[in-house]
Structures are given as C-alpha cells and as structure tokens.
XYZ file of C-alpha atoms in Angstrom:
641
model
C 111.009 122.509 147.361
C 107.460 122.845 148.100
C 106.908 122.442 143.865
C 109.405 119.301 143.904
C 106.948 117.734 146.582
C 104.038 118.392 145.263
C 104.926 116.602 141.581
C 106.154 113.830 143.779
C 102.839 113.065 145.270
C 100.743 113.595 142.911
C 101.765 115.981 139.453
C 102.582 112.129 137.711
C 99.017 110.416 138.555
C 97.250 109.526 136.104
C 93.652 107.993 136.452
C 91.115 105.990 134.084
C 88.846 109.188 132.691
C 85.487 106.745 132.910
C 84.428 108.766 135.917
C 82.005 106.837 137.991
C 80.570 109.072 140.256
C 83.473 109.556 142.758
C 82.113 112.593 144.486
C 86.546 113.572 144.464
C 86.429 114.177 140.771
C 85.072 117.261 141.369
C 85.665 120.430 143.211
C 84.286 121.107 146.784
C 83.128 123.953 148.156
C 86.169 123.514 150.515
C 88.663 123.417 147.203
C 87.123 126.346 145.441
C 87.489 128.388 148.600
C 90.982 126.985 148.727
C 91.980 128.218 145.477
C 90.521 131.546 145.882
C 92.465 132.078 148.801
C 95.595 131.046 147.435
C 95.258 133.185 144.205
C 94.360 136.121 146.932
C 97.540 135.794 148.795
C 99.546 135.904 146.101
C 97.859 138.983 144.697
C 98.288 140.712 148.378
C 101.757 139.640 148.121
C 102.253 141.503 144.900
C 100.717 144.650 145.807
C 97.652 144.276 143.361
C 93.916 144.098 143.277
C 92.463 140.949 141.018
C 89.366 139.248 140.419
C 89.317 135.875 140.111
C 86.987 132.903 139.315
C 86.559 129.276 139.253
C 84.547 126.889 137.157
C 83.903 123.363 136.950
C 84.622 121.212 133.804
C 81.254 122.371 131.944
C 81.974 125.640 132.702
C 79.589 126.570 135.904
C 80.856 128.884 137.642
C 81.547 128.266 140.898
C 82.766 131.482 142.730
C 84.198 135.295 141.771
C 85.881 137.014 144.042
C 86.437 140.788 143.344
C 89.804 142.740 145.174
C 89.340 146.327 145.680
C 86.754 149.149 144.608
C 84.741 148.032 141.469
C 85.287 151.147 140.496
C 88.848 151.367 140.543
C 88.756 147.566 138.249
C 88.493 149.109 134.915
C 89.489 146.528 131.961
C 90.298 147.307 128.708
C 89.907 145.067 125.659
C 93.334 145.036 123.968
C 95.814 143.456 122.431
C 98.021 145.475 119.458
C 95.851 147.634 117.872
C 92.841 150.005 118.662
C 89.320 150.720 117.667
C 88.294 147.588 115.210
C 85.972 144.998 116.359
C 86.049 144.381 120.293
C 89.674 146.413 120.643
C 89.567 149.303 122.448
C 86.452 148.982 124.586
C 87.228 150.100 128.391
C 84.702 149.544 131.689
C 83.898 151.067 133.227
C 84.481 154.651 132.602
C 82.283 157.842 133.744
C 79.076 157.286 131.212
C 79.244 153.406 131.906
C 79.849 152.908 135.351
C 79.376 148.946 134.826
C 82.574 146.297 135.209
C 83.702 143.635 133.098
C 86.529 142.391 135.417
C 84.634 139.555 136.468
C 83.380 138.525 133.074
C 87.320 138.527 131.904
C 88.163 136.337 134.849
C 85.481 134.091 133.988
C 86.185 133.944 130.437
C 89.903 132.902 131.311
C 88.645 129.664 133.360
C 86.306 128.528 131.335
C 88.867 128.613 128.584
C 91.357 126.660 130.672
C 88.856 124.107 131.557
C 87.367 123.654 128.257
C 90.705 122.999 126.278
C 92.105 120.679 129.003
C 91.161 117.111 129.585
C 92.726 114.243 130.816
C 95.046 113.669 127.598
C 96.393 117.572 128.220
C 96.086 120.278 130.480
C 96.272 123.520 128.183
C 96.622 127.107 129.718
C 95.301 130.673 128.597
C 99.030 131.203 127.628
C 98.789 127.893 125.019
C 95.254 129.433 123.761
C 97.132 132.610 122.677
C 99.998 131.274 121.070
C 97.428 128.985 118.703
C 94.818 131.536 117.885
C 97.840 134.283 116.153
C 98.389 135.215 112.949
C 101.147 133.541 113.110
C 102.629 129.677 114.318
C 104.508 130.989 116.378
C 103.499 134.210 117.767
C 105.824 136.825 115.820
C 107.686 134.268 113.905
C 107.109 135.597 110.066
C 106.221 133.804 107.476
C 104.738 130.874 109.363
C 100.866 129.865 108.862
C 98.263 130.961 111.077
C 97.857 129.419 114.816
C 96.665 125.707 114.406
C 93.086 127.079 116.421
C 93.044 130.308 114.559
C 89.670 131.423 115.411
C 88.593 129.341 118.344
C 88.819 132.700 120.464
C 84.902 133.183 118.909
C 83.308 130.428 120.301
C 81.522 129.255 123.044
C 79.631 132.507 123.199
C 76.298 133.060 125.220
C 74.770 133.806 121.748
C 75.303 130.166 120.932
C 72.005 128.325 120.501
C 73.775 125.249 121.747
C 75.881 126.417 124.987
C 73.568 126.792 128.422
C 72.846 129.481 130.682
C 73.569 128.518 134.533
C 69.747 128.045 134.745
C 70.776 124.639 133.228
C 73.180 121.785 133.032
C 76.542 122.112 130.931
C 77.983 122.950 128.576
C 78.045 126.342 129.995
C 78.118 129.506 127.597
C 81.463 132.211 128.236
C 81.056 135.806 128.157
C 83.846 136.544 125.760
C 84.395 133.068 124.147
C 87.671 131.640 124.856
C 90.568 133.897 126.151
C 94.469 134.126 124.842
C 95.235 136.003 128.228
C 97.713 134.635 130.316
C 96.072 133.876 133.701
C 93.806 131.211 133.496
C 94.427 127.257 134.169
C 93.031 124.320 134.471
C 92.576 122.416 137.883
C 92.686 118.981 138.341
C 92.486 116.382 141.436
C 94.593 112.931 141.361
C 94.696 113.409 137.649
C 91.619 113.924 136.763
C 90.304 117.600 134.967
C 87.969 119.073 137.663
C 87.364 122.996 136.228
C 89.646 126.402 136.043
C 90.815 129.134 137.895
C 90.769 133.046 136.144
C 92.467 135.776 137.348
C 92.557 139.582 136.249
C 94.396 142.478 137.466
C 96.576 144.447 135.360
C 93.767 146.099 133.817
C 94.448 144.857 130.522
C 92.697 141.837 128.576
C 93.953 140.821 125.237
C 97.284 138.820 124.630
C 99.637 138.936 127.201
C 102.521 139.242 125.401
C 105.640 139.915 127.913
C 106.683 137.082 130.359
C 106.480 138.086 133.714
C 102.577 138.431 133.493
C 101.143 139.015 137.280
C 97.366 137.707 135.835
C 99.244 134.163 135.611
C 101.638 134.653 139.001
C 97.911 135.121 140.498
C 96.108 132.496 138.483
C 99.122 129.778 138.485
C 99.051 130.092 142.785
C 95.728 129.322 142.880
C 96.456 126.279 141.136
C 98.797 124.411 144.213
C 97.439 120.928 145.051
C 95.140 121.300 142.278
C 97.524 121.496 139.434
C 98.215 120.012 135.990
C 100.076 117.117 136.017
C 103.416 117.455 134.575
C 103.296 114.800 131.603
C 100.011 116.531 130.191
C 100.806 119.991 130.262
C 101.018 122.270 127.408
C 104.857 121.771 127.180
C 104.931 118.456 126.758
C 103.311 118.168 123.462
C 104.081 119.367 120.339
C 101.915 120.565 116.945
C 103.395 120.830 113.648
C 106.834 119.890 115.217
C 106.499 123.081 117.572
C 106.565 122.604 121.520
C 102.924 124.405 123.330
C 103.684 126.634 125.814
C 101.820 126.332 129.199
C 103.556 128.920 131.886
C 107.284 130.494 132.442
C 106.104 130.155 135.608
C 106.772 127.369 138.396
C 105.924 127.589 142.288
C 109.141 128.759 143.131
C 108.529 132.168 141.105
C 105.899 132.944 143.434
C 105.918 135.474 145.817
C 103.858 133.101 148.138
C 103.930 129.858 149.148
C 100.222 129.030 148.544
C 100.338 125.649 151.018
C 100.402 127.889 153.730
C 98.024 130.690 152.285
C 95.259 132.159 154.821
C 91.548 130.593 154.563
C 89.486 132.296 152.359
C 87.558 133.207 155.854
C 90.508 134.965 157.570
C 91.226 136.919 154.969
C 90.255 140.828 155.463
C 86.591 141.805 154.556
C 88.013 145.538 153.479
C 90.384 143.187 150.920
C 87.120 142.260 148.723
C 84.622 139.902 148.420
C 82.494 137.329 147.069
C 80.349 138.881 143.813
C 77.335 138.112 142.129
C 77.393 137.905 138.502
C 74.345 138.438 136.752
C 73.828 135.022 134.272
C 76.636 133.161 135.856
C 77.377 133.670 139.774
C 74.537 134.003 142.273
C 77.081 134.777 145.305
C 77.646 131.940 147.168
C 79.856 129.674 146.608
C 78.925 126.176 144.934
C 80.507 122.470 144.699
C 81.040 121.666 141.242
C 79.283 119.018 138.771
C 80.693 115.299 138.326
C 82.436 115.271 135.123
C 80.109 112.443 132.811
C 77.104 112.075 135.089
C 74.110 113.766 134.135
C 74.269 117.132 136.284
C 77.582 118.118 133.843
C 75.421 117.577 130.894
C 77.076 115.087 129.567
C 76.848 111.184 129.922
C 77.310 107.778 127.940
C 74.836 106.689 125.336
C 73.235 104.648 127.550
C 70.323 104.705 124.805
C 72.559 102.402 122.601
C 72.097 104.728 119.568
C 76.043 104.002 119.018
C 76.672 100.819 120.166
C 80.193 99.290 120.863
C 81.637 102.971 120.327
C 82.181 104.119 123.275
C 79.842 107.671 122.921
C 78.696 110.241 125.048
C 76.276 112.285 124.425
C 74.401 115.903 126.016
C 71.454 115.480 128.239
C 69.124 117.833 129.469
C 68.373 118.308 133.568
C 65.939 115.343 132.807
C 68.412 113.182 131.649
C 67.046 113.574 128.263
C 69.216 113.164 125.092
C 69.205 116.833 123.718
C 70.509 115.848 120.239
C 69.887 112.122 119.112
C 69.921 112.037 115.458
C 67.034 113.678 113.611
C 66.192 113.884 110.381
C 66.511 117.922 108.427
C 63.715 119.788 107.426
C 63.585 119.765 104.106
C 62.828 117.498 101.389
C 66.016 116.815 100.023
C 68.058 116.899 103.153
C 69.600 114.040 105.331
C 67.330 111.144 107.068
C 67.951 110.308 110.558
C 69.284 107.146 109.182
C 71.819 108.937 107.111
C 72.508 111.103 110.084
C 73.159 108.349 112.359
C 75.254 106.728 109.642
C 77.450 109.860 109.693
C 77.797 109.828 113.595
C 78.962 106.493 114.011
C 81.456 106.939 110.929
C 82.867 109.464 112.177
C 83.227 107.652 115.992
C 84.232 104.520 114.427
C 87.522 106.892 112.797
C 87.889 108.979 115.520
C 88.565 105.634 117.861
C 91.106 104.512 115.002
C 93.056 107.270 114.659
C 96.212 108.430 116.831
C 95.881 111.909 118.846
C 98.174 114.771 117.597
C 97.509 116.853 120.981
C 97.240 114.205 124.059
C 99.551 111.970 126.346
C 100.216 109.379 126.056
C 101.908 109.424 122.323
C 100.158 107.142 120.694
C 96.375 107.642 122.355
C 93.627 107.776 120.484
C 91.637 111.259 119.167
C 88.926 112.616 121.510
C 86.880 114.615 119.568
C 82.843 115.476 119.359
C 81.122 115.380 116.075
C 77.894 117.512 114.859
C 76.230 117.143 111.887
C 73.704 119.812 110.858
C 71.411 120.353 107.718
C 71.120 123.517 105.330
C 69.421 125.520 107.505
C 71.785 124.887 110.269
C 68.949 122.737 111.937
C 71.392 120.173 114.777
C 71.053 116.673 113.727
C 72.758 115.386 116.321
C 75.970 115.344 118.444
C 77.523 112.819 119.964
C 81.167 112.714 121.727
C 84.098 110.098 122.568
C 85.192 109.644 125.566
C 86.858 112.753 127.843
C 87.248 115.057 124.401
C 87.542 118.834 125.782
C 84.753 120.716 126.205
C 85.338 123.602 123.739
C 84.656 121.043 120.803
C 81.091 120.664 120.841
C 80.541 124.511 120.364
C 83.068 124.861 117.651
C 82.277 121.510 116.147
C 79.274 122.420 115.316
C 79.932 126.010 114.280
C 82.106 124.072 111.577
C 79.282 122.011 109.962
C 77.182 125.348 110.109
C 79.643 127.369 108.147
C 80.558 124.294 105.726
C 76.630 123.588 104.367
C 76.347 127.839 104.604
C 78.704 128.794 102.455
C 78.707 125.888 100.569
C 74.572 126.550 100.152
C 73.455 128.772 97.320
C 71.449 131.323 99.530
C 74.492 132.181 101.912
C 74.419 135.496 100.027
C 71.275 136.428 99.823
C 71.419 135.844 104.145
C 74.804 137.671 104.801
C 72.951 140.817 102.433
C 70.453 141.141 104.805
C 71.682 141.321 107.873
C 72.173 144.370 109.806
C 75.355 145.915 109.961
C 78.024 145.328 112.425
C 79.081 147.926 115.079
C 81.921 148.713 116.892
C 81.912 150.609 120.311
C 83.962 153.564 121.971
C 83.521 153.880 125.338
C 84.918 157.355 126.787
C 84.517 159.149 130.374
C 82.086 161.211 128.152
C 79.977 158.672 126.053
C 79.635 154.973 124.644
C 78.994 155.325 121.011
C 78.992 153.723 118.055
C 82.442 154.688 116.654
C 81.978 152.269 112.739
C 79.334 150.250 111.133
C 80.713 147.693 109.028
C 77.840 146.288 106.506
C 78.330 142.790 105.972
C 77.922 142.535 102.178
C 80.803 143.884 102.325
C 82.578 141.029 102.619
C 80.447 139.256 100.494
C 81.421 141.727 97.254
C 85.408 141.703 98.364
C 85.024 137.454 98.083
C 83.441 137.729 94.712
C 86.114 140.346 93.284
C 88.795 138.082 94.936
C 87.578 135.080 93.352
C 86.758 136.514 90.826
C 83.123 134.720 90.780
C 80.229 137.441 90.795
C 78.086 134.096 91.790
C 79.878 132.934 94.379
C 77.827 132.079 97.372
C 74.647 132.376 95.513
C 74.697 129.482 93.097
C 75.987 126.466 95.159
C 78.493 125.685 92.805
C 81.269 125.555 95.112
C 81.550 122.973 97.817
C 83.260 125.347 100.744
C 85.011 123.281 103.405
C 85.795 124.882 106.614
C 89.902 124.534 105.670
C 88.588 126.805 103.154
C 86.844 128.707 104.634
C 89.742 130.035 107.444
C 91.849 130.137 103.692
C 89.441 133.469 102.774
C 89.924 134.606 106.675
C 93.656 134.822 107.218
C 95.168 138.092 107.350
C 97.632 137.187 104.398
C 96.669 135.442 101.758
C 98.372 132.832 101.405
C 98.732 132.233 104.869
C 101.508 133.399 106.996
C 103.072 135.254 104.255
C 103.922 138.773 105.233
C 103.202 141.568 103.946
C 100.549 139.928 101.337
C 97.049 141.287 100.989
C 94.725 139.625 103.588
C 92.107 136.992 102.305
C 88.457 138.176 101.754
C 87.183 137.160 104.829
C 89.589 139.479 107.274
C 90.264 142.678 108.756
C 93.640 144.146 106.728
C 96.536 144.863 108.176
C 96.502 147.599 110.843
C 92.936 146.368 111.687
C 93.537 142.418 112.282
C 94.083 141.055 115.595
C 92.420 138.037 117.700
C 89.998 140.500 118.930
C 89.472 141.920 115.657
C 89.175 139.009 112.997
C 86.537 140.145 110.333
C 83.715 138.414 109.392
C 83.450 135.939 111.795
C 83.518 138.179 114.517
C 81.602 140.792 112.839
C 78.324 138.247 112.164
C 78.634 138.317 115.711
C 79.971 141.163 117.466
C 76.648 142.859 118.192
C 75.433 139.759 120.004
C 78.214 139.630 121.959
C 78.368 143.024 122.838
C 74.612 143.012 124.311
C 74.823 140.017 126.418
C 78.556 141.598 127.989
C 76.898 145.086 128.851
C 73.823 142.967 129.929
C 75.829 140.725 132.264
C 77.652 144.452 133.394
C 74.418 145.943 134.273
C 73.382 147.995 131.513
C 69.643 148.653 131.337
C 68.817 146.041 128.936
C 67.982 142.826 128.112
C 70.108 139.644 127.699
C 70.719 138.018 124.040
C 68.570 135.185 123.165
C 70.026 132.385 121.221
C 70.940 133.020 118.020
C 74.418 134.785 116.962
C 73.228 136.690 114.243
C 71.177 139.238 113.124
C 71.085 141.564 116.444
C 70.732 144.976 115.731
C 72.604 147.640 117.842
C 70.985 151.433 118.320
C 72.561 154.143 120.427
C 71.057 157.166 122.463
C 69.628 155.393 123.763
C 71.726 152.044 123.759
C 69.375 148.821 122.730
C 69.033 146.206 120.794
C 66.434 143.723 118.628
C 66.649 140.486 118.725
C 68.351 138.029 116.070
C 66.712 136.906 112.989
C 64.938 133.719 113.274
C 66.954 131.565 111.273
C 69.973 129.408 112.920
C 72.090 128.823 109.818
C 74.641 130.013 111.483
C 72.849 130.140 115.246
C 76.330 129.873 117.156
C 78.413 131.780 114.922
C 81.049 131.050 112.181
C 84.460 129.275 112.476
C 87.298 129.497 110.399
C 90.082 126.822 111.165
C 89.626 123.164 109.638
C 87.488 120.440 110.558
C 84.065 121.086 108.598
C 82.998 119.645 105.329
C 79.347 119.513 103.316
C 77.605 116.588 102.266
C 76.128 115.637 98.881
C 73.414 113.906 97.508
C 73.958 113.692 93.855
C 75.055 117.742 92.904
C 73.158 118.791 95.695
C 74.583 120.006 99.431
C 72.278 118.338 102.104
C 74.002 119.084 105.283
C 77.208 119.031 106.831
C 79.710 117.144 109.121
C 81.517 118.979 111.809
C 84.539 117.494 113.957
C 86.802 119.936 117.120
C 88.823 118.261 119.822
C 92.087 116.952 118.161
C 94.992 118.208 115.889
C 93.061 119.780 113.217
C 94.319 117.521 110.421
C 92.757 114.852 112.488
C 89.268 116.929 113.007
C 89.363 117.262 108.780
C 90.049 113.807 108.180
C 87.424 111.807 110.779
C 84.579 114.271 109.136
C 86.053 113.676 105.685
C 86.531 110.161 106.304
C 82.672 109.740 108.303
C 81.490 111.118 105.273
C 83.495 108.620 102.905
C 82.975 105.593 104.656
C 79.018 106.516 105.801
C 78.042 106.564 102.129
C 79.934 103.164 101.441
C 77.499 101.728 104.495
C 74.664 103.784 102.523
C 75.454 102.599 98.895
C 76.132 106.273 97.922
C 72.669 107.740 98.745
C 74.984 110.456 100.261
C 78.815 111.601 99.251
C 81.042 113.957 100.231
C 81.287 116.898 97.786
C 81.983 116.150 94.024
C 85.463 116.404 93.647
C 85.518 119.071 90.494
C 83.004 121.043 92.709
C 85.405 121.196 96.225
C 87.180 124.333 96.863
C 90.568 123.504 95.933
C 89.624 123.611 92.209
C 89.481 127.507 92.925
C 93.236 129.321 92.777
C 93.035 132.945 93.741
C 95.816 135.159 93.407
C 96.973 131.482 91.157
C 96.912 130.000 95.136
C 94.985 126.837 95.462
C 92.516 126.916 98.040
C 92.635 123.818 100.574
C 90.015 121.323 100.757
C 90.843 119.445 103.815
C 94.359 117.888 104.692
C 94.926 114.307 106.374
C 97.786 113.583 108.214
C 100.115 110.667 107.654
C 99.653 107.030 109.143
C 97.130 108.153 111.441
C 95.432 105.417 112.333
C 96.034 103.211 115.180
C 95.572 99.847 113.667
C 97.034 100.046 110.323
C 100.257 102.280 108.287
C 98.238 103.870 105.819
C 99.989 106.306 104.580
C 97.983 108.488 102.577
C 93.898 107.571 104.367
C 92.089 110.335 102.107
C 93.810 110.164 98.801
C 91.433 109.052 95.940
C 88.239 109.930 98.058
C-alpha cells in the first residue's frame, strides 16, 4: 500500500534535466540521514550487521555508516572462482586487521549513481547482468554483456577521476560494482546520488534472488526512489528486458516511512565512519547536479556553440579539458580536435537513445579525444549523459590510438608484472605474478602476426579490441578457446578479466589497502606501471607515461584517427547503447574530416581490424545500428565510410 502511494505521488514525475540551481535537486543533510536510517532499520529488522553509504551524482560521498564490530565485517572478493586477479582476497583477517566493508558499500553507490540519469535509473543488479560473459547471465551461447568491462573503470588510479579534495567526477575504490545492493536516488525525478549497502560478507555477483545487500539498499531508497518509467526494467538492449530489483516495498521487512531517525537509533548499533580519501565523518549535503561545485557545467565559453555541451571545470570554474592540440609533430591541432568534438555532439544530438525513456530520446553520451601518447585533448558532454562515461570514454580513445600505435609493444614489455594477493589469518602474500608480455606473445601467435602491435599496421578499434578479450573466441560461444586478451576458462570472471585488469590490478590494489589503513602510501595518477613488493608490502609509483593513464577498456565505442597512413589520436564515445557510442565516434570522425577537407580520416579501410580473421573469424571494426537518427531513415549511416 505504502509502495502503491508512493508511485502515485511521485514514482511518474518527470522533470526538465537543465538543473538551475534548485537547492532540491540535491540531497540534504536531512535526506542522507534519512536514508541511512531507513537502510538501518531494515538491516535490524533482518537480524544483520551492514555498512552502508551514500553519494551524490559525481560521486562524493556523503556519509558511511558501519553496523557492528569492524572486526567482525570481513568481505571477501568473490564471485565463481578463486585466486585469479582480485578473487579471493578477504579483510580483514589476523595479519591484516584493516576493512574493506566500507569501500564495497561505496563502490556500490557510486556505481548506481553513475549509470543512472534522468533517461534511466540503473541498479547494481542491471550492472551485473551487462558486464557477464554472457547476455544473459548463464544463457550459453549468447555474446558477452553489452558493458563487458565497465566493472574496471572509474578507478582512483584514473588520471582523470578526482579525489574528494576536489570537485567531481569522483574516483571509486573498486570501479563499478555488479553486486546487488546499490541504487540510485532521485528527488521529483531528478538523479540526486546512490545508496550502498554490504552485509553478507560477500562482494562479487550476487547471483541468487533474495539478496539481503539489496532488501537493505532498496529500503533506503523510500521517497527517494527511481521512478517507475526509467528503471532498469523498462528498457530493453538487444531485444532483452534490464533487470533492476525482484524486490518492491512490500518485500521488506520494514516499512521505511516510519523508520527511526538516524539520531534515535542505538549508539551500541554502529556509527558514522571516516574513510580515509573519501569520508571525513560527518555527514555532508550533496553537490547541485550541472553547477560548478559537481564539476560539471555548460560551455558557457561557447567553444561548441548551438550544441548544447557541458563540459568539466575545476573548483575555479576553470575548463579542465578545452581542446588542445597533441604533443607531437604529426598529431592532431586543436582545430582538428575541436572539429572532432563538435562532430561527434552534432551526431550524438541526431541520433535516437538505445538505453533511455522516453523511446525515441536522443543519446546522452560524453566524448574524449586523446593523442598517441594518451595526452586528453579535450572532453566535452551532452546534456544529463551518466557519469560513468567520461572515465570509460576516454579509456576507449586511449586503448584505440595504443594498440593501434606501433610502440604499444615495446610499452606493455616493460612494464612490471602483475600480482595477485592471498590474504590468510597467517600472511598477505603474493600468491602469482603474471608478466604482461605475456599477453602480448599469446596475441601475436593468435594472429598469427609476430609484428603485431609493433608496426602500426593495424588500425585496432575498441570493438576490437573487447573481440581479443572475451573469454571465447568468438564471443559467447562455449566451450571455445578464450581470445588473447583474457583469463581462460577456470580463471575468467568479472573480477578476473585479463589484461585489462592486470595493467591495472597493482594500482588498484595499493590505493584499496591504502584507503584500509595499511602503512603506505596512496596511488598517484596513473594506472600503470606500479610495482608491488612483499615483506614488507610497498609499492613504486607508475611509469610516467599516460598512454593508457586510466586504464584499458574493452567493449565498443573507441576508434583511431588517421592522417594519411599514419594514427594521430583517437576518438572515444560511453553513455548510450554501444552501437550508438561506435557510430557517433565513427561518424565524428567521418564527418570532421569532410569539415577539414580530409587533413584527418578515420583509419584506412584495408588497414581496420576487420581485415584480420583469426581462427577464419573476422574481427569487428565498429557496428552501427539501424535508422538511428532522429531526423532522417537512414538505414545503413556507416556503410561506405
């Protein structure tokens, strides 16, 4: 009854997302104590300890709240297997008494709050079923999850993402989570932050239905919930319905309307924790969504007139990535790169959204471009595209002009090898060291090209890219070999992907024992090249050199740009279906070098991956969808280009 009511008043509104200001588009200290004490009450209700936090839009966090003993909030890192990449890991245990409860709970609302927007409210639950091996989860022989490899993003590493020193977009401690229990909040419609909760001990997938992390996260949510129309289960990819919760308010042990303030509830039930890098303690209002303190405003400049942009500022309300020229000789202009920018915009406002409400809306997506040495160029956003997409746009343009580059070998060859952690009552130790070369001489005996990577001959999209990273090759066909790029079978799983996670994992691993309270220091920006010792544990900082300075990203969206035979840079598009992503960059590169007179191209067509047929596969270039675009019925936008 109390559910019904609720939708009445208020699950159905839907608001213009130009926010101007209105001090009620964001969350109160009054709200966030609100939710807290809802998601409490229902945890109390169900007999369990959790720790739960809430964020704003851009991902400041606004308060953790810890149940119980710290000591008795051990996690575990898990979802199917054990003991490859970040599986396995459990804190804290006797020889690391440090928690990473609150960083899980964290993790889960920034997730939340960074996929939703006000064209869809998606859920931890819809992250996991689109990062799997499969489309759905456990249905063989269907392709890989349409965000396959978003879960590695977003990570404190990132030289882009923020540190709660500054304005948004804030960095995540784990990247983005597929664990049931996190949600996005809004208020009369309009996307306010998240709310994370942890407490069966167990962080990975969440694969049964009656998970108590989302009873405990999904109370929270009452009179700041989703509106029904833009949920997860109301829209549909590749003809399959997203899945937001199995739960509604009348599975709830509680009726949260009616929960105790956060003030009355027992001090021996828990508390209010500080989190080292994120949470000072007390509890904070959160930013205004599109005014300068979130970190992101409209191009008031006018660098893209009439198309409705927004870009990042700094606290000074300074542009933090107008377009730049590269840094070499033979790399883009800032003419060129503002050429590709407003391409890309001027597509992205033409073309239909796969994943928002209303059907028919138009794509909300940010757009990076980046040069050869993974130098930003610039960045610029349409209006209300989620958060998580000007991380991973960016991360695609990186890994495009890397691995389409012809000194991406040479790079992966030298960096230190990646290591994976046991953590015991007895000792954390280094349990394997995985060199990356490795994957560097599996790619060449798979394609069969003792060159590749090391003579630019290949123009590497970042469709083709994920190709060489899926766990069967070709995709979502069982029992097949996995592509170059990934763990094999037995060793695969979200938390567990290969190389991307393995250019990475040492990075990660510092800042989350950091943020613990390991004796150490955090990571500095820059996702690669970290070294990790043990006895004692430390670590050196990254390499200087930010070719891939937020990591690497495997699902489409990413493609190089020529001049002549030559790679120059790259264009990188996140926020929509990823058919649309891979079309506005492939298109922004097509129709920015018609403005230009062809001083730049996309890549050569006999030099684009999908000349290449391993296994007598074709590799994908990029793939367009069909009548996209808003204004006109063509059918077939990239064919001939």
């Amino acid at each position: 009854m109390l559910a019904s009511a609720f939708v009445a008043c208020s699950g159905n509104k839907r608001v213009a997302d130009d926010v101007r200001g209105d001090p009620n588009a964001s969350l109160s200290v009054a709200d966030v104590q609100k939710v807290l004490a809802q998601g409490i009450a229902e945890a109390l209700a169900r007999g369990t300890d959790a720790t739960l936090a809430v964020v704003d839009r851009v991902g400041n966090v606004l308060a953790v709240y810890r149940m119980g003993d710290k000591e008795n909030r051990r996690i575990t890192l898990a979802t199917r297997i054990e003991g490859a990449g970040l599986e396995g890991i459990r804190l804290p245990v006797a020889a690391a008494r440090v928690n990473i409860d609150d960083q899980a709970a964290i993790t889960k609302a920034v997730t939340a709050a960074y996929l939703s927007s006000e064209g869809n409210a998606f859920s931890t639950r819809t992250a996991s079923q689109i990062v799997q091996e499969h489309f759905n989860p456990q249905e063989k022989r269907s392709p890989a999850g349409p965000l396959f490899g978003v879960q590695f993003s977003q990570l404190a590493c990132s030289d882009l993402m923020r540190s709660s020193s500054e304005v948004g977009p804030q960095r995540s401690p784990l990247g983005l989570s597929g664990d049931p229990g996190g949600f996005p909040l809004y208020k009369d419609g309009v996307p306010v932050g998240g709310v994370g909760a942890i407490a069966d001990g167990r962080y990975g997938l969440g694969i049964d239905d009656g998970d108590v992390d989302e009873a405990i996260a999904y109370a929270a949510t009452f009179g700041f919930a989703a509106p029904i129309d833009r949920r997860a289960d109301r829209i549909t990819a590749d003809g399959k319905t997203l899945r937001f919760s199995y739960l509604g308010f009348s599975d709830l042990f509680t009726t949260p309307a009616v929960a105790p303030a956060l003030a009355s509830v027992a001090a021996a039930t828990g508390g209010l924790v500080a989190v080292t890098g994120y949470f000072d303690g007390i509890p904070r209002a959160g930013t205004i969504f599109g005014q300068p303190g979130s970190g992101i405003r409209p191009d008031r400049e006018g660098t893209f007139p009439g198309e409705d942009a927004f870009v990042l500022v700094d606290a000074r309300d300074v542009p933090r990535f107008p377009p730049r020229s590269g840094t070499a000789n033979t790399t883009l202009s800032q003419a060129e790169v503002q050429a590709l920018l407003r391409s890309a915009l001027a597509v992205a406002n033409r073309t239909r959204a796969q994943i928002r409400r209303p059907l028919g809306a138009q794509a909300r997506v940010t757009i990076s471009v980046s040069d050869t040495e993974g130098e930003i160029l610039g960045v610029v956003r349409t209006r209300d595209a989620p958060v998580f997409g000007i991380d991973v746009s960016l991360q695609k343009a990186r890994s495009a002009a890397f691995l389409s580059s012809s000194r991406a070998a040479a790079f992966l060859e030298s960096l230190p090898d990646a290591k994976y952690l046991q953590t015991t009552d007895q000792e954390v130790r280094v349990s394997r060291s995985i060199a990356l070369g490795s994957y560097l001489g599996a790619t060449r005996a798979f394609l069969g090209d003792q060159a590749a990577f090391a003579d630019g001959r290949v123009a590497y999209s970042a469709r083709a890219i994920g190709n060489l990273a899926r766990p069967f090759f070709p995709d979502g066909i069982d029992g097949e070999s996995p592509g170059p790029f990934s763990k094999p079978a037995g060793e695969w799983s979200v938390l567990s992907t290969g190389l991307q996670l393995d250019l990475s994992i040492n990075a990660i691993l510092q800042h989350v024992l950091f943020v613990a309270g390991a004796t150490m220091a955090d990571v500095t920006p820059g996702c690669t090249g970290v070294d990790l010792s043990v006895n004692p544990l430390g670590f050196t900082p990254p390499v200087k050199d930010v070719r891939l300075g937020n990591g690497l990203q495997i699902f489409p969206g990413g493609v190089p740009v020529y001049r002549g035979g030559t790679v120059v840079g790259a264009v990188g598009v996140s926020g929509d279906g990823v058919d649309q992503d891979d079309m506005i960059a492939f298109l922004g590169v097509h129709e920015a070098s018609a403005a230009l007179g062809g001083s730049i191209t996309n890549a050569p067509p006999d030099r684009r991956a999908d000349v290449l047929s391993p296994r007598g596969v074709r590799l994908r270039y990029v793939q367009c969808p069909q009548a996209p675009f808003r204004d006109n019925h063509d059918q077939r936008p990239c064919a001939g280009k």
